[in-house]
Short mmCIF file of C-alpha atoms (C1' of nucleotides) in Angstrom, two decimals:
data_model
loop_
_atom_site.label_atom_id
_atom_site.label_comp_id
_atom_site.label_asym_id
_atom_site.label_seq_id
_atom_site.Cartn_x
_atom_site.Cartn_y
_atom_site.Cartn_z
CA MET A 1 43.72 -1.15 8.45
CA LEU A 2 44.60 -1.67 5.06
CA ASN A 3 47.18 -0.66 2.50
CA ILE A 4 45.54 0.45 -0.69
CA GLN A 5 48.51 0.20 -2.74
CA SER A 6 48.86 -3.29 -2.18
CA SER A 7 45.72 -4.02 -4.21
CA ILE A 8 45.99 -7.24 -5.78
CA ARG A 9 43.55 -6.34 -8.58
CA ASN A 10 45.27 -3.25 -9.63
CA SER A 11 42.15 -1.37 -8.67
CA TYR A 12 41.30 0.65 -5.53
CA PRO A 13 38.36 0.41 -3.25
CA LEU A 14 35.44 2.56 -3.86
CA ILE A 15 32.41 2.96 -2.25
CA PHE A 16 28.88 3.89 -3.52
CA LEU A 17 26.30 5.02 -0.82
CA PHE A 18 23.01 6.23 -2.01
CA GLY A 19 19.21 6.22 -1.26
CA PRO A 20 16.23 8.48 -1.21
CA THR A 21 16.14 11.81 0.48
CA GLY A 22 15.59 11.79 4.30
CA VAL A 23 16.63 8.05 4.26
CA GLY A 24 19.77 8.83 6.55
CA LYS A 25 22.88 8.96 4.36
CA THR A 26 24.56 11.96 6.25
CA ALA A 27 23.95 10.48 9.57
CA LEU A 28 25.35 7.06 8.53
CA LEU A 29 28.55 8.84 6.90
CA ASP A 30 29.14 10.25 10.34
CA THR A 31 28.77 7.11 12.48
CA ILE A 32 30.80 4.68 10.35
CA PHE A 33 32.54 6.51 7.39
CA HIS A 34 35.06 8.82 8.93
CA ASP A 35 38.68 8.37 9.58
CA ASN A 36 40.40 7.26 6.55
CA TYR A 37 37.27 8.24 4.07
CA SER A 38 36.86 11.08 1.89
CA ILE A 39 33.33 11.79 0.38
CA ILE A 40 32.46 12.78 -3.14
CA ASN A 41 29.08 14.44 -3.10
CA ALA A 42 26.51 13.22 -5.68
CA ASP A 43 23.66 15.34 -4.96
CA SER A 44 22.76 17.91 -7.62
CA ILE A 45 21.73 20.54 -5.43
CA GLN A 46 24.14 20.39 -2.52
CA ILE A 47 26.88 21.36 -5.46
CA PHE A 48 25.54 24.92 -4.92
CA ARG A 49 26.89 27.42 -2.35
CA TYR A 50 24.18 29.14 -0.25
CA LEU A 51 21.42 26.29 -0.82
CA ASN A 52 22.48 24.78 2.83
CA ILE A 53 19.17 24.50 4.69
CA GLY A 54 16.62 23.41 1.74
CA SER A 55 19.26 20.97 0.48
CA ALA A 56 19.97 19.29 3.79
CA LYS A 57 23.68 20.01 3.23
CA PRO A 58 25.84 18.58 5.88
CA ASP A 59 26.71 21.10 8.35
CA GLU A 60 30.20 23.07 8.78
CA SER A 61 31.43 20.93 11.42
CA MET A 62 30.77 17.67 9.41
CA LEU A 63 32.54 19.29 6.56
CA SER A 64 35.60 20.07 8.69
CA ARG A 65 35.55 16.59 10.13
CA ILE A 66 35.37 14.58 6.84
CA PRO A 67 36.76 15.83 3.72
CA HIS A 68 34.07 16.47 1.17
CA TYR A 69 34.44 16.94 -2.69
CA LEU A 70 31.93 18.55 -4.89
CA ILE A 71 29.93 20.53 -2.26
CA ASN A 72 29.69 24.37 -2.67
CA ILE A 73 31.46 24.55 -5.91
CA ARG A 74 28.87 26.55 -7.83
CA ASP A 75 26.78 29.69 -7.28
CA PRO A 76 23.17 29.00 -7.59
CA TYR A 77 22.90 30.86 -10.62
CA GLU A 78 25.58 28.56 -12.50
CA SER A 79 24.95 25.57 -14.51
CA PHE A 80 26.14 22.29 -13.50
CA SER A 81 25.75 18.77 -15.39
CA VAL A 82 26.36 15.14 -15.00
CA GLY A 83 29.15 15.74 -17.12
CA ASP A 84 30.75 18.10 -14.86
CA PHE A 85 30.12 15.80 -11.99
CA VAL A 86 31.67 12.71 -13.77
CA HIS A 87 34.63 14.87 -14.78
CA LEU A 88 35.13 16.35 -11.38
CA SER A 89 34.56 12.98 -9.50
CA ASP A 90 37.26 11.31 -11.66
CA GLU A 91 39.65 14.13 -10.58
CA ALA A 92 38.74 13.87 -7.02
CA LEU A 93 39.23 10.06 -7.04
CA VAL A 94 42.70 10.75 -7.94
CA ASP A 95 43.25 13.13 -5.41
CA ILE A 96 41.82 11.06 -2.80
CA ARG A 97 43.81 7.97 -3.66
CA LYS A 98 47.00 10.23 -3.72
CA GLN A 99 46.14 10.60 -0.08
CA ASN A 100 45.64 6.97 0.55
CA ARG A 101 42.35 7.56 1.53
CA ILE A 102 39.03 5.55 0.61
CA PRO A 103 36.52 7.54 -1.68
CA ILE A 104 32.82 7.20 -0.88
CA VAL A 105 30.61 8.66 -3.45
CA CYS A 106 27.38 9.61 -1.61
CA GLY A 107 24.24 11.28 -2.56
CA GLY A 108 20.89 10.90 -3.91
CA THR A 109 21.15 11.88 -7.56
CA ALA A 110 20.81 8.32 -9.32
CA TYR A 111 21.52 9.98 -12.71
CA TYR A 112 25.03 11.03 -11.50
CA PHE A 113 25.87 7.48 -10.14
CA LYS A 114 24.59 6.00 -13.26
CA HIS A 115 26.98 8.05 -15.52
CA PHE A 116 29.85 7.94 -13.24
CA TYR A 117 29.46 4.11 -12.84
CA TYR A 118 28.79 3.50 -16.60
CA GLY A 119 30.65 6.46 -18.12
CA LEU A 120 29.40 9.22 -20.22
CA PRO A 121 28.07 8.90 -23.66
CA LYS A 122 30.21 10.69 -26.42
CA SER A 123 27.56 13.04 -27.18
CA PRO A 124 28.13 16.75 -26.93
CA LYS A 125 27.69 18.55 -23.85
CA SER A 126 24.67 20.71 -23.16
CA SER A 127 24.72 24.30 -24.10
CA THR A 128 22.56 27.08 -22.83
CA GLU A 129 22.73 28.92 -25.86
CA VAL A 130 21.66 26.20 -28.22
CA ARG A 131 18.98 25.15 -25.98
CA GLU A 132 17.71 28.61 -26.05
CA LEU A 133 17.93 28.67 -29.90
CA ILE A 134 15.76 25.66 -30.07
CA HIS A 135 13.24 27.09 -27.50
CA GLN A 136 12.81 30.17 -29.79
CA ARG A 137 12.12 27.70 -32.61
CA VAL A 138 9.64 25.86 -30.75
CA GLU A 139 8.01 29.12 -29.76
CA LYS A 140 7.82 30.47 -33.38
CA ARG A 141 6.86 27.02 -35.06
CA GLY A 142 4.50 25.83 -32.57
CA ALA A 143 4.26 22.93 -30.16
CA ASN A 144 4.12 19.98 -32.29
CA TRP A 145 7.10 21.17 -34.69
CA ALA A 146 9.81 20.03 -32.27
CA TYR A 147 8.71 16.40 -32.06
CA GLU A 148 8.10 16.52 -35.89
CA GLU A 149 11.41 17.73 -36.36
CA LEU A 150 12.87 14.90 -34.17
CA MET A 151 11.20 12.23 -36.36
CA ARG A 152 12.71 13.84 -39.38
CA ILE A 153 16.29 14.26 -38.24
CA ASP A 154 16.51 11.25 -35.72
CA PRO A 155 13.78 8.54 -36.21
CA PRO A 156 15.42 6.07 -33.59
CA SER A 157 15.18 8.76 -30.87
CA ALA A 158 11.88 10.03 -31.85
CA ALA A 159 10.85 6.15 -31.20
CA LYS A 160 12.13 6.29 -27.87
CA ILE A 161 11.23 9.73 -26.61
CA HIS A 162 7.56 10.36 -25.66
CA PRO A 163 6.18 13.45 -27.74
CA SER A 164 5.20 15.21 -24.54
CA ASP A 165 8.72 14.78 -23.03
CA ILE A 166 9.76 18.43 -24.11
CA TYR A 167 12.94 18.05 -21.95
CA ARG A 168 14.41 15.07 -23.77
CA VAL A 169 12.97 16.26 -27.30
CA THR A 170 14.76 19.37 -26.71
CA ARG A 171 18.03 17.72 -25.97
CA ALA A 172 17.56 15.42 -28.76
CA LEU A 173 17.53 18.48 -31.10
CA GLU A 174 20.16 20.53 -29.52
CA VAL A 175 22.58 17.45 -30.19
CA TYR A 176 21.85 17.46 -33.80
CA GLU A 177 21.98 21.31 -33.90
CA SER A 178 25.50 21.24 -32.20
CA SER A 179 27.16 18.45 -33.57
CA GLY A 180 25.04 17.82 -37.09
CA LYS A 181 24.70 14.06 -35.74
CA PRO A 182 21.53 12.53 -34.30
CA LEU A 183 21.42 11.64 -30.69
CA SER A 184 20.83 8.07 -31.42
CA SER A 185 24.39 7.91 -33.27
CA TYR A 186 26.17 8.31 -29.76
CA HIS A 187 26.01 5.06 -28.03
CA VAL A 188 25.18 4.71 -24.44
CA PRO A 189 27.80 2.46 -22.30
CA SER A 190 25.92 -0.89 -21.43
CA SER A 191 28.56 -1.89 -18.94
CA PRO A 192 30.37 -0.35 -16.11
CA ARG A 193 33.44 1.40 -16.57
CA LYS A 194 36.62 -0.82 -16.11
CA GLY A 195 38.62 -0.60 -12.89
CA LEU A 196 35.90 1.08 -10.93
CA ASN A 197 34.80 -2.29 -8.91
CA PRO A 198 32.87 -0.37 -6.22
CA LEU A 199 30.80 -1.72 -3.26
CA ILE A 200 27.58 -0.41 -3.85
CA ILE A 201 25.50 0.30 -0.67
CA GLY A 202 21.78 1.26 -1.37
CA LEU A 203 20.02 2.59 1.84
CA GLN A 204 16.46 1.77 2.06
CA ARG A 205 13.58 2.35 4.66
CA ASP A 206 10.00 1.27 4.22
CA LYS A 207 7.62 4.11 2.91
CA LYS A 208 6.00 4.91 6.15
CA GLU A 209 9.10 5.24 7.96
CA LEU A 210 10.72 7.21 5.05
CA HIS A 211 7.66 9.67 4.96
CA GLU A 212 7.56 10.45 8.40
CA ARG A 213 11.09 11.21 8.34
CA ILE A 214 10.77 13.61 5.55
CA GLU A 215 7.92 15.05 7.22
CA ALA A 216 9.87 15.67 10.45
CA ARG A 217 12.90 16.83 8.44
CA VAL A 218 10.87 19.60 6.57
CA ASP A 219 9.56 20.92 9.92
CA MET A 220 13.35 21.01 10.87
CA MET A 221 14.12 22.89 8.06
CA ILE A 222 11.74 25.57 8.61
CA GLN A 223 12.70 25.74 12.16
CA ASP A 224 16.40 26.03 11.19
CA GLY A 225 15.55 29.23 8.94
CA LEU A 226 14.65 27.89 5.54
CA ILE A 227 12.58 31.03 5.06
CA GLU A 228 15.43 33.13 6.00
CA GLU A 229 17.64 31.10 3.68
CA ILE A 230 15.27 31.83 0.82
CA ASN A 231 14.98 35.65 1.67
CA SER A 232 18.72 35.83 1.44
CA LEU A 233 18.51 34.28 -1.84
CA LEU A 234 16.01 36.50 -3.05
CA GLU A 235 18.02 39.54 -1.95
CA MET A 236 20.96 38.01 -4.10
CA GLY A 237 18.55 38.18 -6.92
CA ALA A 238 17.31 34.78 -7.21
CA THR A 239 14.67 33.79 -9.69
CA LYS A 240 13.07 30.59 -10.41
CA GLU A 241 15.09 30.26 -13.53
CA TRP A 242 18.31 29.72 -11.49
CA PRO A 243 19.62 26.36 -11.71
CA GLY A 244 19.81 25.97 -7.96
CA MET A 245 16.19 26.92 -7.50
CA GLN A 246 14.75 23.76 -9.11
CA GLY A 247 15.76 22.18 -5.79
CA ILE A 248 12.77 21.09 -3.70
CA GLY A 249 12.36 23.40 -0.97
CA TYR A 250 13.04 26.53 -3.09
CA ARG A 251 11.01 25.74 -6.33
CA GLU A 252 7.68 25.70 -4.11
CA TYR A 253 8.50 29.14 -2.72
CA PHE A 254 8.30 30.45 -6.35
CA SER A 255 5.29 28.27 -7.35
CA LEU A 256 3.13 29.45 -4.29
CA THR A 257 4.02 33.01 -4.72
CA GLU A 258 3.40 32.96 -8.13
CA THR A 259 -0.41 31.79 -7.60
CA HIS A 260 -0.55 34.09 -4.42
CA SER A 261 -1.38 31.11 -2.41
CA PHE A 262 1.90 31.51 -0.22
CA THR A 263 1.48 30.52 3.43
CA LEU A 264 3.94 28.95 5.79
CA SER A 265 1.98 25.61 6.01
CA ALA A 266 1.28 25.82 2.35
CA LEU A 267 4.87 25.81 1.60
CA ARG A 268 5.40 22.95 4.34
CA ASP A 269 2.88 20.64 2.97
CA LEU A 270 3.88 21.21 -0.70
CA ILE A 271 7.64 20.63 0.05
CA ILE A 272 6.80 17.59 1.97
CA LYS A 273 4.38 16.25 -0.78
CA ASN A 274 7.33 16.87 -3.45
CA SER A 275 9.82 15.29 -1.20
CA GLN A 276 8.15 12.12 -0.98
CA LYS A 277 7.41 11.97 -4.64
CA TYR A 278 10.77 12.49 -5.37
CA ALA A 279 11.89 9.82 -2.96
CA LYS A 280 9.79 7.40 -4.87
CA ARG A 281 11.17 8.34 -8.15
CA GLN A 282 14.78 8.08 -6.74
CA MET A 283 14.02 4.49 -5.78
CA THR A 284 12.64 3.38 -9.07
CA PHE A 285 15.98 4.83 -10.65
CA PHE A 286 18.34 3.04 -8.03
CA ARG A 287 16.50 -0.29 -8.19
CA SER A 288 17.45 -0.19 -11.90
CA ILE A 289 21.41 -0.25 -10.96
CA ASP A 290 22.98 -3.68 -10.99
CA GLY A 291 24.59 -4.94 -7.98
CA VAL A 292 23.26 -2.82 -5.25
CA ASN A 293 23.47 -4.22 -1.65
CA TRP A 294 20.38 -2.81 0.04
CA VAL A 295 20.33 -2.42 3.63
CA HIS A 296 18.41 -0.40 6.24
CA PRO A 297 20.51 2.32 7.55
CA ASN A 298 20.30 1.04 11.17
CA ASP A 299 21.75 -2.12 10.34
CA LEU A 300 25.25 -1.44 11.14
CA ALA A 301 26.25 -4.67 11.59
CA ARG A 302 25.39 -5.61 7.95
CA ILE A 303 27.25 -2.64 6.72
CA GLU A 304 30.42 -3.64 8.69
CA GLU A 305 30.08 -7.21 7.11
CA LEU A 306 29.66 -5.83 3.50
CA LEU A 307 32.76 -3.50 4.27
CA ASN A 308 34.83 -6.45 5.56
CA LEU A 309 33.96 -8.82 2.74
CA TYR A 310 34.79 -6.20 0.16
CA TYR A 311 38.25 -5.25 1.71
CA PHE A 312 39.06 -8.94 1.92
CA GLU A 313 39.66 -8.97 -1.59
CA TYR A 314 42.17 -6.02 -1.52
CA VAL A 315 44.42 -7.34 1.29
"C1'" G B 1 -38.20 24.95 14.50
"C1'" C B 2 -38.69 26.65 9.32
"C1'" C B 3 -36.62 27.64 4.14
"C1'" G B 4 -32.55 26.90 0.75
"C1'" C B 5 -28.55 24.43 -1.03
"C1'" U B 6 -25.56 19.77 -0.64
"C1'" U B 7 -24.04 14.18 0.00
"C1'" U B 8 -20.46 10.41 -6.53
"C1'" A B 9 -12.93 7.13 -6.41
"C1'" G B 10 -8.39 8.31 -0.52
"C1'" C B 11 -9.40 14.17 -1.37
"C1'" U B 12 -11.81 18.40 -4.26
"C1'" C B 13 -15.63 17.95 -7.58
"C1'" A B 14 -17.82 17.02 -12.91
"C1'" G B 15 -21.67 13.90 -15.11
"C1'" U B 16 -25.70 10.44 -16.53
"C1'" U B 17 -32.42 14.77 -20.92
"C1'" G B 18 -33.55 7.21 -16.48
"C1'" G B 19 -29.82 2.07 -19.62
"C1'" U B 20 -24.94 1.15 -12.85
"C1'" A B 21 -19.92 6.87 -14.36
"C1'" G B 22 -15.02 10.56 -15.23
"C1'" A B 23 -11.38 14.56 -14.32
"C1'" G B 24 -7.57 17.08 -11.30
"C1'" C B 25 -4.94 15.75 -7.06
"C1'" A B 26 -3.12 11.75 -4.16
"C1'" A B 27 -1.83 6.43 -4.54
"C1'" A B 28 0.86 2.27 -7.06
"C1'" G B 29 4.33 0.99 -11.05
"C1'" G B 30 7.59 2.34 -15.05
"C1'" A B 31 11.18 5.09 -18.29
"C1'" C B 32 15.73 7.85 -17.71
"C1'" U B 33 22.14 9.23 -24.03
"C1'" G B 34 26.18 16.07 -20.45
"C1'" A B 35 19.21 20.90 -17.16
"C1'" A B 36 17.79 14.73 -13.57
"C1'" A B 37 15.64 17.58 -6.65
"C1'" A B 38 14.21 17.98 -13.85
"C1'" U B 39 11.30 15.77 -17.78
"C1'" C B 40 7.68 12.18 -18.95
"C1'" C B 41 4.67 7.35 -19.47
"C1'" U B 42 0.98 3.70 -17.60
"C1'" U B 43 -2.92 2.17 -13.92
"C1'" G B 44 -9.56 4.20 -12.18
"C1'" U B 45 -15.74 -1.44 -9.52
"C1'" G B 46 -16.83 3.24 -6.63
"C1'" U B 47 -23.31 -0.06 -1.55
"C1'" C B 48 -23.05 7.40 -7.01
"C1'" C B 49 -25.89 8.74 1.94
"C1'" U B 50 -29.98 5.41 3.75
"C1'" C B 51 -35.02 3.43 3.02
"C1'" G B 52 -39.18 3.36 0.17
"C1'" G B 53 -42.06 4.72 -4.52
"C1'" U B 54 -42.97 5.15 -9.86
"C1'" U B 55 -40.56 2.31 -14.14
"C1'" C B 56 -38.92 -3.10 -18.01
"C1'" A B 57 -34.73 -0.22 -15.89
"C1'" A B 58 -33.24 4.78 -10.96
"C1'" U B 59 -26.81 6.95 -8.95
"C1'" U B 60 -30.29 10.13 -12.18
"C1'" C B 61 -37.51 11.28 -11.18
"C1'" C B 62 -40.91 11.51 -6.47
"C1'" G B 63 -41.18 11.00 -0.77
"C1'" A B 64 -39.18 10.09 3.81
"C1'" G B 65 -34.86 9.95 6.87
"C1'" A B 66 -29.62 10.93 8.10
"C1'" G B 67 -25.11 13.85 7.90
"C1'" G B 68 -22.66 18.70 6.03
"C1'" C B 69 -23.11 23.97 4.75
"C1'" G B 70 -25.89 28.57 4.74
"C1'" G B 71 -30.20 31.86 5.81
"C1'" C B 72 -34.35 33.15 9.04
"C1'" A B 73 -36.02 32.47 13.65
#
RNA sequence: GCCGCUUUAGCUCAGUUGGUAGAGCAAAGGACUGAAAAUCCUUGUGUCCUCGGUUCAAUUCCGAGAGGCGGCA
């Protein structure tokens, strides 16, 4: 249908496809994006092996039908970060283009898209050891110490980060600890990386519709054996500290058993609630990305039209 | 039928020694510098069940009624 190598702009087609959980990304891939497309997964939980049902990972048959990158590449106790995502995606991109196929970056992790699109800051990568060290200091010197320390070593970051945001305060301290330079000295890219020029498609449904789909999907997960999946992870030694266990569908199991309030229906309700809240957070992040073509997943005509307009520039 | 408790934000409940009220959850919006399905921020007018009484003033006290829960019959 088109010869990618003939690109007149010396850049290749690239598609971003994103949207909140349950909006229908996977189904859409299966209906229009097969044949000469390859997929780069941008979902921070589907990265992990064994987390199949809870992460709503595409099934085996789909994975064999359409080439997927960055799925099942880590064990659930291993760490993975945006940085890994960007590097591996860049490699995947080269590989896919070598095969004369069209790459689609598809998933729900907005943060991954942002850094893939804009490029990573030069700040040092996260280190579990350093983070642990910072944690110990916080334990020892009290809850207020971390933010006070941040104000001392990096006032600009302290001004931007809320004192209660332990996650970011810790990271800022971690950067200073491992590089000797404040986080604010590393600038954040403010424009997209050169040569990417993606067609950005955002999938959107109205809230009621999305919430109903999420509810139905959680019921389906339970029916498909979510509990069995969790049990087999527990047999592998899974704890709530495993990076993969922060995924919705798994974390609820731990929080409910911890408070001795685990029942199947409590689990179901909590997973639904947390998924719906997550969908909302995803949408506010996605909305902040420039140049998104928002479409309803059922509007195939509009999606075809977007693709044709986009490809027209390349042939 | 009698007795006791209860009725306040979408939900669970605080509270006002009488001067018209506030938490958690939910909801809405937002942030996002290598853990991001994470982490965090902002936003609370609601016949304080109804009617009557006392009072300058009642959601708050008194009486009656209605709903709910429990006990005794």
